[in-house]
Amino acid sequence: MSFGEHVIHLNDGREMPLLGLGVYKATDNEELKQAISSAVSWGYRLIDTASFYKNEEGVGKGIQALNIPRKDLFVTTKIWNTAQRIGDIEDSFNRSLERLALDYVDLYLIHWPVPGCFGNTWKAMERLQDQGKVKSIGVSNFSIQDLELLKTVSDVIPAVNQVEFHPLFNHPELKSYCEENGIALQAYAPLARGAYLKSPLMIEIGKSHQKSPAQVGLRWLVQQGIAVIPKSIHEERLAENSQIFDFVLSDEEMAAITAMDVQQRVAGVPEDMVPYIV
């Protein structure tokens, strides 16, 4: 297994590509198939889905249509809150695997830290990993407090914590904690759904590197060792988002982008998690 030079080395000895394709809200099978094919042609090797997205079947069909070995792809999916609450972890996972038409997934994530449930969910995920159905296990939307709670029920440290992370919504304390504990960070909504693309600062920095504000924002993340999964189904955007490894931001540019932080969350929090997520 090798995904080239642009990877994160996970704490379980595996590699994860720094760049991936997010497919949230993409539900048309033909559209998905085309997006996955285009993404792979531009060098993407990671595809990120979830049971909640209702598109695992389409993702599976898109993967089947590719002409590359399964081992050269990194496929992520996630378990939803409802399945956690009723303790339906293994069956829920098996349904995801069936929809994806795969023998295993590379990364299985707890989508949200459902209080009183995620410890048991994690133990079930450990069993799935032991069975070889999952290569790596991790979490999503976990705070430092959630990660500390997880330590009280298991010695297995998550390989990945996938969180909303972009220039307008930084997590310096969480980043430090994850680095200290060997947890890879992966950013969803890394383009803040367009919220910083017209920023004069991002435009100015982009011009100095002959890059777009989107490319600058993604570069700011990967230059910190944070993986990114920008969502797009458009060929030109897929191409643009992939061109982030041929330039380097200066320390001053990195600091200026970091200073844009206003704790602006652009992704929604599920209604059943609102009371628990700050």
Short mmCIF file of C-alpha atoms in Angstrom, two decimals:
data_model
loop_
_atom_site.label_atom_id
_atom_site.label_comp_id
_atom_site.label_asym_id
_atom_site.label_seq_id
_atom_site.Cartn_x
_atom_site.Cartn_y
_atom_site.Cartn_z
CA MET A 1 0.00 0.00 0.00
CA SER A 2 1.41 3.36 -1.02
CA PHE A 3 -0.39 6.59 -1.81
CA GLY A 4 2.69 8.53 -2.91
CA GLU A 5 4.54 11.22 -0.98
CA HIS A 6 1.57 13.34 0.11
CA VAL A 7 0.41 11.22 3.04
CA ILE A 8 -0.05 11.22 6.79
CA HIS A 9 1.44 8.32 8.70
CA LEU A 10 -1.23 7.06 11.09
CA ASN A 11 -0.56 5.75 14.58
CA ASP A 12 -1.50 2.20 13.51
CA GLY A 13 1.28 2.04 10.92
CA ARG A 14 -0.88 2.81 7.90
CA GLU A 15 -0.80 5.77 5.52
CA MET A 16 -3.64 8.15 4.68
CA PRO A 17 -3.59 10.55 1.70
CA LEU A 18 -3.44 14.24 2.62
CA LEU A 19 -5.99 15.03 -0.08
CA GLY A 20 -9.36 13.32 -0.42
CA LEU A 21 -12.72 13.72 -2.09
CA GLY A 22 -15.70 14.59 0.11
CA VAL A 23 -19.09 13.50 -1.25
CA TYR A 24 -21.55 14.98 1.25
CA LYS A 25 -24.90 15.84 -0.43
CA ALA A 26 -23.87 14.15 -3.70
CA THR A 27 -26.63 11.59 -4.20
CA ASP A 28 -27.00 11.19 -7.96
CA ASN A 29 -25.26 7.92 -8.87
CA GLU A 30 -24.13 9.04 -12.32
CA GLU A 31 -22.84 12.34 -10.92
CA LEU A 32 -20.96 10.47 -8.21
CA LYS A 33 -19.46 8.04 -10.69
CA GLN A 34 -18.20 10.90 -12.85
CA ALA A 35 -16.85 12.85 -9.85
CA ILE A 36 -14.97 9.82 -8.51
CA SER A 37 -13.54 9.05 -11.94
CA SER A 38 -12.44 12.68 -12.43
CA ALA A 39 -10.99 12.91 -8.93
CA VAL A 40 -8.92 9.76 -9.41
CA SER A 41 -7.65 11.07 -12.74
CA TRP A 42 -6.40 14.17 -10.87
CA GLY A 43 -4.55 12.08 -8.30
CA TYR A 44 -7.11 11.73 -5.51
CA ARG A 45 -6.95 8.35 -3.80
CA LEU A 46 -9.18 8.96 -0.75
CA ILE A 47 -12.98 8.98 -0.90
CA ASP A 48 -14.91 10.04 2.19
CA THR A 49 -18.56 9.09 2.67
CA ALA A 50 -20.91 8.19 5.58
CA SER A 51 -24.07 6.21 6.15
CA PHE A 52 -25.81 9.52 6.89
CA TYR A 53 -25.00 10.81 3.39
CA LYS A 54 -27.26 8.16 1.80
CA ASN A 55 -24.82 7.72 -1.07
CA GLU A 56 -22.66 4.74 -0.12
CA GLU A 57 -24.23 2.66 -2.87
CA GLY A 58 -23.39 5.31 -5.47
CA VAL A 59 -19.86 5.60 -4.12
CA GLY A 60 -19.51 1.84 -4.38
CA LYS A 61 -20.63 1.89 -8.01
CA GLY A 62 -18.20 4.71 -8.72
CA ILE A 63 -15.36 2.70 -7.19
CA GLN A 64 -16.32 -0.42 -9.16
CA ALA A 65 -16.10 1.56 -12.40
CA LEU A 66 -12.50 2.59 -11.72
CA ASN A 67 -9.62 0.84 -13.39
CA ILE A 68 -7.25 0.88 -10.42
CA PRO A 69 -6.53 -1.76 -7.75
CA ARG A 70 -8.60 -1.60 -4.56
CA LYS A 71 -5.41 -1.43 -2.47
CA ASP A 72 -4.58 1.89 -4.15
CA LEU A 73 -7.75 3.51 -2.80
CA PHE A 74 -8.50 4.76 0.72
CA VAL A 75 -12.23 4.59 1.50
CA THR A 76 -13.74 6.15 4.63
CA THR A 77 -17.26 5.82 5.98
CA LYS A 78 -18.90 6.66 9.30
CA ILE A 79 -21.46 5.35 11.78
CA TRP A 80 -24.47 7.55 12.47
CA ASN A 81 -25.89 8.66 15.83
CA THR A 82 -29.05 6.54 15.69
CA ALA A 83 -27.09 3.31 15.29
CA GLN A 84 -24.93 4.30 18.26
CA ARG A 85 -27.95 4.95 20.47
CA ILE A 86 -29.50 1.54 19.77
CA GLY A 87 -26.18 -0.30 19.88
CA ASP A 88 -26.47 -1.37 16.23
CA ILE A 89 -22.79 -0.96 15.42
CA GLU A 90 -21.72 -4.16 13.67
CA ASP A 91 -24.93 -4.57 11.68
CA SER A 92 -24.83 -0.90 10.65
CA PHE A 93 -21.24 -1.30 9.52
CA ASN A 94 -22.05 -4.46 7.57
CA ARG A 95 -24.86 -2.63 5.79
CA SER A 96 -22.43 0.15 4.85
CA LEU A 97 -19.95 -2.44 3.56
CA GLU A 98 -22.68 -4.10 1.50
CA ARG A 99 -23.80 -0.80 -0.01
CA LEU A 100 -20.19 0.07 -0.86
CA ALA A 101 -19.74 -3.44 -2.33
CA LEU A 102 -16.33 -3.71 -0.63
CA ASP A 103 -14.59 -6.38 1.45
CA TYR A 104 -13.23 -3.78 3.87
CA VAL A 105 -13.03 -0.04 4.46
CA ASP A 106 -9.78 1.75 5.15
CA LEU A 107 -11.17 4.02 7.85
CA TYR A 108 -14.34 3.79 9.95
CA LEU A 109 -15.28 6.85 12.00
CA ILE A 110 -17.69 7.62 14.81
CA HIS A 111 -19.56 10.46 13.07
CA TRP A 112 -20.48 12.35 16.26
CA PRO A 113 -19.60 11.78 19.94
CA VAL A 114 -23.03 10.68 21.18
CA PRO A 115 -22.84 11.01 25.00
CA GLY A 116 -23.10 7.75 26.90
CA CYS A 117 -22.76 5.77 23.67
CA PHE A 118 -19.47 6.45 21.95
CA GLY A 119 -17.41 4.33 24.36
CA ASN A 120 -19.42 1.21 23.50
CA THR A 121 -19.36 2.18 19.83
CA TRP A 122 -15.58 2.36 19.98
CA LYS A 123 -15.25 -1.09 21.54
CA ALA A 124 -17.44 -2.54 18.75
CA MET A 125 -15.25 -0.79 16.17
CA GLU A 126 -12.18 -2.36 17.73
CA ARG A 127 -13.78 -5.76 17.12
CA LEU A 128 -14.46 -4.87 13.48
CA GLN A 129 -10.81 -3.90 13.13
CA ASP A 130 -9.72 -7.19 14.71
CA GLN A 131 -11.86 -9.01 12.14
CA GLY A 132 -10.05 -7.23 9.30
CA LYS A 133 -13.20 -5.51 8.04
CA VAL A 134 -11.75 -2.12 8.95
CA LYS A 135 -8.09 -1.19 8.53
CA SER A 136 -8.10 1.92 10.75
CA ILE A 137 -10.62 3.33 13.22
CA GLY A 138 -11.13 6.92 14.21
CA VAL A 139 -13.56 9.63 15.24
CA SER A 140 -15.16 12.78 13.90
CA ASN A 141 -16.22 15.99 15.66
CA PHE A 142 -14.51 14.92 18.90
CA SER A 143 -13.31 17.57 21.36
CA ILE A 144 -10.35 17.15 23.70
CA GLN A 145 -12.83 16.24 26.45
CA ASP A 146 -14.40 13.54 24.25
CA LEU A 147 -10.98 12.13 23.40
CA GLU A 148 -10.02 12.09 27.07
CA LEU A 149 -13.24 10.23 27.91
CA LEU A 150 -12.43 7.67 25.23
CA LYS A 151 -9.11 7.00 26.96
CA THR A 152 -11.01 5.85 30.05
CA VAL A 153 -12.64 2.96 28.16
CA SER A 154 -9.92 1.94 25.71
CA ASP A 155 -6.17 1.89 25.21
CA VAL A 156 -6.68 2.16 21.45
CA ILE A 157 -6.04 5.75 20.36
CA PRO A 158 -8.08 6.95 17.35
CA ALA A 159 -6.02 7.05 14.16
CA VAL A 160 -7.91 10.11 12.90
CA ASN A 161 -10.12 12.92 14.22
CA GLN A 162 -12.10 14.50 11.38
CA VAL A 163 -13.36 17.98 12.27
CA GLU A 164 -14.46 21.21 10.62
CA PHE A 165 -11.22 23.16 10.21
CA HIS A 166 -10.43 26.13 7.94
CA PRO A 167 -8.97 29.67 8.20
CA LEU A 168 -12.18 31.02 9.78
CA PHE A 169 -12.50 28.15 12.28
CA ASN A 170 -9.20 27.12 13.90
CA HIS A 171 -8.61 24.59 16.67
CA PRO A 172 -5.10 25.34 18.03
CA GLU A 173 -5.63 23.49 21.33
CA LEU A 174 -7.22 20.47 19.64
CA LYS A 175 -4.44 20.43 17.04
CA SER A 176 -1.77 20.42 19.76
CA TYR A 177 -3.60 17.70 21.69
CA CYS A 178 -3.92 15.48 18.61
CA GLU A 179 -0.25 15.97 17.72
CA GLU A 180 0.80 15.06 21.26
CA ASN A 181 -1.38 11.94 21.21
CA GLY A 182 -0.51 10.78 17.69
CA ILE A 183 -3.98 11.45 16.24
CA ALA A 184 -4.09 12.67 12.64
CA LEU A 185 -6.37 15.63 11.98
CA GLN A 186 -8.52 15.68 8.86
CA ALA A 187 -10.44 18.81 7.88
CA TYR A 188 -13.94 18.70 6.46
CA ALA A 189 -15.47 21.87 4.97
CA PRO A 190 -11.87 23.08 4.43
CA LEU A 191 -13.09 25.76 2.01
CA ALA A 192 -15.64 27.01 4.58
CA ARG A 193 -18.28 26.56 1.86
CA GLY A 194 -16.82 29.57 0.07
CA ALA A 195 -16.88 31.92 3.07
CA TYR A 196 -13.26 33.08 2.71
CA LEU A 197 -12.81 32.85 -1.05
CA LYS A 198 -13.39 36.59 -1.56
CA SER A 199 -11.10 37.60 1.31
CA PRO A 200 -8.66 40.32 0.10
CA LEU A 201 -5.88 38.62 2.08
CA MET A 202 -6.48 35.22 0.47
CA ILE A 203 -6.73 36.82 -2.98
CA GLU A 204 -3.48 38.74 -2.43
CA ILE A 205 -1.58 35.68 -1.17
CA GLY A 206 -3.00 33.65 -4.04
CA LYS A 207 -1.79 36.17 -6.63
CA SER A 208 1.75 36.05 -5.24
CA HIS A 209 1.82 32.29 -5.83
CA GLN A 210 -0.38 32.27 -8.96
CA LYS A 211 -2.95 30.29 -7.02
CA SER A 212 -6.64 30.72 -6.15
CA PRO A 213 -7.87 31.56 -2.62
CA ALA A 214 -9.22 28.00 -2.41
CA GLN A 215 -5.81 26.55 -3.18
CA VAL A 216 -4.24 28.86 -0.59
CA GLY A 217 -6.74 27.74 2.07
CA LEU A 218 -6.13 24.05 1.34
CA ARG A 219 -2.38 24.61 1.29
CA TRP A 220 -2.56 26.34 4.68
CA LEU A 221 -4.06 23.13 6.08
CA VAL A 222 -1.83 20.52 4.44
CA GLN A 223 1.27 22.57 5.25
CA GLN A 224 0.32 22.06 8.91
CA GLY A 225 0.01 18.31 8.35
CA ILE A 226 -3.79 18.44 8.34
CA ALA A 227 -5.49 16.26 5.72
CA VAL A 228 -8.28 17.81 3.63
CA ILE A 229 -11.44 16.44 2.00
CA PRO A 230 -12.89 19.29 -0.10
CA LYS A 231 -16.27 18.45 -1.59
CA SER A 232 -16.90 18.93 -5.29
CA ILE A 233 -18.44 17.14 -8.23
CA HIS A 234 -17.14 19.62 -10.83
CA GLU A 235 -14.13 18.69 -12.96
CA GLU A 236 -12.52 22.13 -12.85
CA ARG A 237 -12.84 22.38 -9.06
CA LEU A 238 -11.52 18.85 -8.58
CA ALA A 239 -8.52 19.80 -10.70
CA GLU A 240 -7.99 23.10 -8.88
CA ASN A 241 -8.23 21.52 -5.43
CA SER A 242 -5.61 18.94 -6.35
CA GLN A 243 -2.97 21.53 -7.27
CA ILE A 244 -1.82 22.35 -3.74
CA PHE A 245 1.49 20.53 -3.45
CA ASP A 246 3.62 22.62 -5.82
CA PHE A 247 4.00 25.78 -3.70
CA VAL A 248 4.83 26.74 -0.13
CA LEU A 249 3.35 29.51 2.01
CA SER A 250 5.80 31.63 3.99
CA ASP A 251 5.70 31.75 7.79
CA GLU A 252 4.24 35.26 7.54
CA GLU A 253 1.53 34.12 5.14
CA MET A 254 0.69 31.14 7.36
CA ALA A 255 0.41 33.42 10.41
CA ALA A 256 -1.74 35.96 8.57
CA ILE A 257 -4.18 33.24 7.46
CA THR A 258 -4.31 31.77 10.97
CA ALA A 259 -5.18 35.26 12.28
CA MET A 260 -8.36 35.20 10.14
CA ASP A 261 -9.94 32.88 12.73
CA VAL A 262 -13.34 34.11 13.97
CA GLN A 263 -14.62 30.69 15.14
CA GLN A 264 -17.14 30.67 12.29
CA ARG A 265 -18.65 27.22 11.90
CA VAL A 266 -20.18 26.69 8.44
CA ALA A 267 -21.21 23.05 8.73
CA GLY A 268 -24.38 22.19 10.62
CA VAL A 269 -24.60 20.30 13.89
CA PRO A 270 -27.30 17.57 14.00
CA GLU A 271 -30.30 18.49 16.14
CA ASP A 272 -29.68 15.59 18.48
CA MET A 273 -26.12 16.83 19.13
CA VAL A 274 -26.80 20.56 19.51
CA PRO A 275 -26.90 20.45 23.34
CA TYR A 276 -23.45 18.82 23.47
CA ILE A 277 -21.43 20.66 20.82
CA VAL A 278 -20.01 24.08 21.62
#
